[in-house]
Tab-separated table of C-alpha atoms in Angstrom:
chain	number	residue	atom	x	y	z
A	1	UNK	CA	-2.711	-4.514	-6.273
A	2	UNK	CA	-1.344	-1.897	-4.000
A	3	UNK	CA	2.353	-0.975	-3.899
A	4	UNK	CA	2.378	2.601	-2.710
A	5	UNK	CA	-0.105	4.687	-0.805
A	6	UNK	CA	-0.686	8.070	0.824
A	7	UNK	CA	-1.614	9.241	4.300
A	8	UNK	CA	-2.334	13.049	4.431
A	9	UNK	CA	-5.228	13.488	6.915
A	10	UNK	CA	-4.407	15.067	10.275
A	11	UNK	CA	-3.745	12.583	13.064
A	12	UNK	CA	-6.595	13.896	15.166
A	13	UNK	CA	-9.017	13.353	12.208
A	14	UNK	CA	-7.922	9.741	11.699
A	15	UNK	CA	-8.142	9.048	15.371
A	16	UNK	CA	-11.696	10.301	15.438
A	17	UNK	CA	-12.612	8.259	12.296
A	18	UNK	CA	-11.053	5.039	13.409
A	19	UNK	CA	-11.602	5.312	17.147
A	20	UNK	CA	-8.323	4.135	18.575
A	21	UNK	CA	-7.324	5.057	22.096
A	22	UNK	CA	-3.756	6.141	21.434
A	23	UNK	CA	-2.918	9.771	20.350
A	24	UNK	CA	-0.060	9.363	17.842
A	25	UNK	CA	1.324	12.384	16.021
A	26	UNK	CA	2.821	11.728	12.682
A	27	UNK	CA	3.627	13.745	9.506
A	28	UNK	CA	1.750	13.417	6.261
A	29	UNK	CA	3.264	10.779	3.950
A	30	UNK	CA	2.923	11.040	0.192
A	31	UNK	CA	4.794	7.941	-0.954
A	32	UNK	CA	4.469	5.072	1.525
A	33	UNK	CA	6.334	2.018	0.287
A	34	UNK	CA	6.791	-1.633	1.260
A	35	UNK	CA	9.097	-2.538	4.139
A	36	UNK	CA	8.391	0.775	5.763
A	37	UNK	CA	6.406	1.018	9.163
A	38	UNK	CA	2.863	1.883	8.572
A	39	UNK	CA	-0.171	2.519	10.880
A	40	UNK	CA	-2.562	-0.305	11.551
A	41	UNK	CA	-5.719	-0.205	13.642
A	42	UNK	CA	-6.717	-3.354	15.434
A	43	UNK	CA	-9.150	-4.544	18.084
A	44	UNK	CA	-7.796	-5.757	21.359
A	45	UNK	CA	-9.280	-6.173	24.883
A	46	UNK	CA	-12.468	-4.508	23.853
A	47	UNK	CA	-10.862	-1.438	22.367
A	48	UNK	CA	-9.320	-0.255	19.161
A	49	UNK	CA	-5.545	0.449	19.114
A	50	UNK	CA	-3.007	2.034	16.777
A	51	UNK	CA	0.087	0.026	15.988
A	52	UNK	CA	3.092	0.463	13.668
A	53	UNK	CA	3.824	-2.629	11.545
A	54	UNK	CA	6.232	-3.354	8.743
A	55	UNK	CA	4.498	-3.431	5.336
A	56	UNK	CA	5.196	-6.898	4.132
A	57	UNK	CA	3.622	-9.832	5.996
A	58	UNK	CA	5.913	-12.528	7.436
A	59	UNK	CA	4.135	-15.642	8.632
A	60	UNK	CA	5.120	-16.788	12.164
A	61	UNK	CA	6.328	-20.146	10.835
A	62	UNK	CA	8.977	-18.617	8.585
A	63	UNK	CA	12.465	-19.621	9.797
A	64	UNK	CA	14.612	-17.284	7.604
A	65	UNK	CA	13.027	-14.083	6.542
A	66	UNK	CA	15.803	-13.374	3.955
A	67	UNK	CA	14.625	-16.286	1.874
A	68	UNK	CA	10.955	-15.542	2.121
A	69	UNK	CA	8.872	-13.481	-0.515
A	70	UNK	CA	7.699	-10.105	0.594
A	71	UNK	CA	3.897	-10.369	0.949
A	72	UNK	CA	2.527	-6.847	0.615
A	73	UNK	CA	-0.880	-7.944	-0.701
A	74	UNK	CA	-3.140	-10.852	0.095
A	75	UNK	CA	-5.704	-11.904	-2.608
A	76	UNK	CA	-9.252	-12.031	-1.191
A	77	UNK	CA	-10.118	-15.082	-3.236
A	78	UNK	CA	-7.427	-17.277	-1.625
A	79	UNK	CA	-6.936	-15.903	1.905
A	80	UNK	CA	-8.847	-18.813	3.421
A	81	UNK	CA	-6.515	-21.452	1.886
A	82	UNK	CA	-3.107	-19.852	1.584
A	83	UNK	CA	-0.815	-20.923	4.522
A	84	UNK	CA	0.475	-17.377	4.874
A	85	UNK	CA	-2.931	-15.850	5.406
A	86	UNK	CA	-5.498	-18.507	6.553
A	87	UNK	CA	-4.798	-17.989	10.296
A	88	UNK	CA	-4.578	-14.133	10.067
A	89	UNK	CA	-7.938	-13.845	8.225
A	90	UNK	CA	-9.621	-15.417	11.315
A	91	UNK	CA	-7.623	-13.999	14.170
A	92	UNK	CA	-5.527	-10.970	12.994
A	93	UNK	CA	-7.550	-8.468	10.868
A	94	UNK	CA	-6.798	-4.731	10.914
A	95	UNK	CA	-7.430	-1.505	9.090
A	96	UNK	CA	-4.774	0.717	7.471
A	97	UNK	CA	-5.697	4.365	7.458
A	98	UNK	CA	-4.973	6.090	4.093
A	99	UNK	CA	-6.050	8.901	1.756
A	100	UNK	CA	-5.379	7.262	-1.565
A	101	UNK	CA	-2.889	4.997	-3.360
A	102	UNK	CA	-0.921	4.851	-6.623
A	103	UNK	CA	-1.230	2.498	-9.551
A	104	UNK	CA	0.670	2.248	-12.765
A	105	UNK	CA	-0.727	1.685	-16.189
A	106	UNK	CA	1.238	0.820	-19.280
A	107	UNK	CA	0.757	3.439	-21.924
A	108	UNK	CA	2.773	3.605	-25.152
A	109	UNK	CA	5.325	1.145	-23.729
A	110	UNK	CA	5.879	3.054	-20.443
A	111	UNK	CA	4.294	2.944	-17.036
A	112	UNK	CA	2.285	5.880	-16.221
A	113	UNK	CA	1.468	6.432	-12.476
A	114	UNK	CA	-1.951	7.503	-11.350
A	115	UNK	CA	-3.124	8.820	-7.913
A	116	UNK	CA	-6.408	7.093	-6.921
A	117	UNK	CA	-8.655	8.487	-4.118
A	118	UNK	CA	-12.190	8.613	-2.901
A	119	UNK	CA	-14.365	10.838	-5.042
A	120	UNK	CA	-15.532	12.671	-1.984
A	121	UNK	CA	-12.024	13.222	-0.662
A	122	UNK	CA	-12.569	11.329	2.561
A	123	UNK	CA	-10.013	9.094	4.205
A	124	UNK	CA	-10.320	5.353	3.754
A	125	UNK	CA	-9.371	2.115	5.598
A	126	UNK	CA	-7.609	-0.714	3.681
A	127	UNK	CA	-8.539	-4.189	4.846
A	128	UNK	CA	-5.372	-5.693	6.282
A	129	UNK	CA	-4.051	-8.947	7.838
A	130	UNK	CA	-1.167	-9.017	10.145
A	131	UNK	CA	1.169	-11.451	11.899
A	132	UNK	CA	3.898	-11.179	14.523
A	133	UNK	CA	7.125	-12.948	13.525
A	134	UNK	CA	9.355	-14.113	16.327
A	135	UNK	CA	13.080	-14.689	15.497
A	136	UNK	CA	15.526	-17.300	16.909
A	137	UNK	CA	17.016	-14.691	19.339
A	138	UNK	CA	13.677	-13.564	20.761
A	139	UNK	CA	13.132	-10.552	18.482
A	140	UNK	CA	9.662	-9.832	17.341
A	141	UNK	CA	8.397	-8.023	14.182
A	142	UNK	CA	4.797	-7.071	13.532
A	143	UNK	CA	4.124	-7.327	9.777
A	144	UNK	CA	1.039	-6.590	7.664
A	145	UNK	CA	-0.377	-7.109	4.169
A	146	UNK	CA	-3.192	-5.286	2.367
A	147	UNK	CA	-6.173	-7.425	1.058
A	148	UNK	CA	-6.862	-7.035	-2.608
A	149	UNK	CA	-9.819	-7.952	-4.896
A	150	UNK	CA	-10.599	-8.035	-8.574
A	151	UNK	CA	-11.087	-4.470	-9.874
A	152	UNK	CA	-14.656	-3.198	-10.770
A	153	UNK	CA	-15.515	-2.035	-14.195
A	154	UNK	CA	-14.101	1.476	-13.774
A	155	UNK	CA	-10.893	0.900	-11.869
A	156	UNK	CA	-10.072	-2.033	-14.182
A	157	UNK	CA	-8.925	0.583	-16.744
A	158	UNK	CA	-5.917	1.095	-14.688
A	159	UNK	CA	-5.191	-2.370	-13.101
A	160	UNK	CA	-7.030	-5.692	-12.648
A	161	UNK	CA	-6.556	-5.631	-8.865
A	162	UNK	CA	-7.647	-3.054	-6.260
A	163	UNK	CA	-7.108	-2.834	-2.430
A	164	UNK	CA	-10.148	-3.706	-0.472
A	165	UNK	CA	-11.507	-0.709	1.499
A	166	UNK	CA	-13.756	-1.126	4.382
A	167	UNK	CA	-16.451	1.587	4.959
A	168	UNK	CA	-16.813	3.179	8.353
A	169	UNK	CA	-20.049	1.350	9.035
A	170	UNK	CA	-18.241	-1.919	8.644
A	171	UNK	CA	-15.156	-1.183	10.741
A	172	UNK	CA	-16.521	-3.048	13.705
A	173	UNK	CA	-17.500	-6.075	11.669
A	174	UNK	CA	-14.103	-6.436	10.020
A	175	UNK	CA	-12.207	-5.885	13.256
A	176	UNK	CA	-14.360	-8.269	15.334
A	177	UNK	CA	-12.229	-11.442	15.868
A	178	UNK	CA	-13.949	-12.704	19.008
A	179	UNK	CA	-15.187	-15.761	17.176
A	180	UNK	CA	-13.432	-17.971	14.588
A	181	UNK	CA	-15.979	-17.562	11.823
A	182	UNK	CA	-15.332	-15.628	8.759
A	183	UNK	CA	-18.759	-15.766	7.042
A	184	UNK	CA	-19.728	-12.259	8.267
A	185	UNK	CA	-16.577	-10.558	6.697
A	186	UNK	CA	-16.395	-12.341	3.405
A	187	UNK	CA	-18.894	-9.981	1.644
A	188	UNK	CA	-16.755	-7.052	2.726
A	189	UNK	CA	-13.713	-8.241	0.605
A	190	UNK	CA	-14.915	-6.776	-2.706
A	191	UNK	CA	-13.994	-3.951	-4.988
A	192	UNK	CA	-15.295	-0.418	-4.412
A	193	UNK	CA	-18.578	0.589	-5.938
A	194	UNK	CA	-18.444	2.052	-9.483
A	195	UNK	CA	-17.902	5.783	-9.119
A	196	UNK	CA	-16.708	5.737	-5.506
A	197	UNK	CA	-13.115	6.433	-6.518
A	198	UNK	CA	-11.572	9.008	-8.823
A	199	UNK	CA	-8.026	9.186	-10.380
A	200	UNK	CA	-5.623	11.341	-12.296
A	201	UNK	CA	-2.119	10.968	-13.810
A	202	UNK	CA	0.789	12.151	-11.716
A	203	UNK	CA	4.571	12.653	-12.256
A	204	UNK	CA	6.846	9.694	-12.516
A	205	UNK	CA	8.737	11.264	-9.515
A	206	UNK	CA	6.594	8.940	-7.424
A	207	UNK	CA	8.674	6.044	-8.936
A	208	UNK	CA	11.450	7.082	-6.426
A	209	UNK	CA	10.699	6.178	-2.894
A	210	UNK	CA	13.021	9.036	-1.746
A	211	UNK	CA	10.498	11.540	-3.207
A	212	UNK	CA	7.855	12.077	-0.521
A	213	UNK	CA	6.168	15.463	-0.865
A	214	UNK	CA	2.742	16.942	-1.754
A	215	UNK	CA	3.783	17.714	-5.316
A	216	UNK	CA	3.465	13.979	-6.066
A	217	UNK	CA	-0.389	14.238	-5.751
A	218	UNK	CA	-0.698	16.928	-8.510
A	219	UNK	CA	-2.290	16.153	-11.802
A	220	UNK	CA	-0.019	16.466	-14.793
A	221	UNK	CA	-0.966	17.470	-18.325
A	222	UNK	CA	-0.598	15.504	-21.501
A	223	UNK	CA	2.403	17.806	-22.416
A	224	UNK	CA	4.085	17.131	-19.043
A	225	UNK	CA	3.593	13.378	-19.483
A	226	UNK	CA	5.169	13.623	-22.981
A	227	UNK	CA	8.109	15.590	-21.603
A	228	UNK	CA	8.680	12.945	-18.920
A	229	UNK	CA	8.444	10.148	-21.489
A	230	UNK	CA	10.993	11.995	-23.700
A	231	UNK	CA	13.327	12.522	-20.762
A	232	UNK	CA	13.166	8.838	-19.858
A	233	UNK	CA	14.320	7.644	-23.289
A	234	UNK	CA	17.895	6.319	-23.324
A	235	UNK	CA	20.310	8.834	-24.716
A	236	UNK	CA	22.266	8.009	-27.853
A	237	UNK	CA	25.947	7.638	-27.309
A	238	UNK	CA	27.955	10.617	-28.556
A	239	UNK	CA	29.866	9.951	-31.757
A	240	UNK	CA	33.503	9.141	-30.952
A	241	UNK	CA	35.826	11.963	-31.837
A	242	UNK	CA	38.181	11.368	-34.814
A	243	UNK	CA	41.290	12.089	-32.681
A	244	UNK	CA	41.718	12.146	-28.983
A	245	UNK	CA	44.366	12.698	-26.422
A	246	UNK	CA	47.033	10.047	-26.215
A	247	UNK	CA	46.587	7.406	-23.469
A	248	UNK	CA	49.226	7.952	-20.874
A	249	UNK	CA	48.441	4.701	-19.168
A	250	UNK	CA	47.046	6.395	-16.093
A	251	UNK	CA	43.385	6.009	-16.870
A	252	UNK	CA	40.793	8.627	-15.902
A	253	UNK	CA	37.814	9.151	-13.494
A	254	UNK	CA	36.331	11.889	-15.776
């Protein structure tokens, strides 16, 4: 799956790679999380465009968003049948610019985060599906989900699911929604080739959405991982003192 990702490339470089007409300027993001606005590239009126959408797809037929599950990922195996995705896969496909993502692997009873990126360091484009939800008062909200596939042999060591990444040569094919056929894009919804991605362990600081800095990407050593694991252990309660001050009935905040 994909629950956090990173955008660090310069806006001009991403605009050149994805070919959208807008010229947005945005800071690097090192810990993008669900429900936040994220960039999406789409094709419209014969050109590619840059849009900000909420990460967490909301189908147009949902009446009350508060009671609907947040759909941050869409499984490639079922997008043609699932009510939430079967229209979007035909008519509303996009690309999410990124430079990598995080995944968590259970090691010794705790979840260790890893940063995953292209081995050559190049930016990538996540396959995405989007929908515009219209509320009862006329409000509109553009929402998006990342398509995932079963992991290949190498990345399966971290997690059984991976985000689908579309290569630059296939951008046009993925974004082309002029017809209603999906046969041409089905072969694109697969895991990356073995060796295409690399990864390394990073600090558990990434677990907190509030942390959003370049230090999150740095590899950590086995000693640092052990120190973080030790710090995360619940502390034993201090032994109660044999005698304490008398309770004056006022209580205490300290």
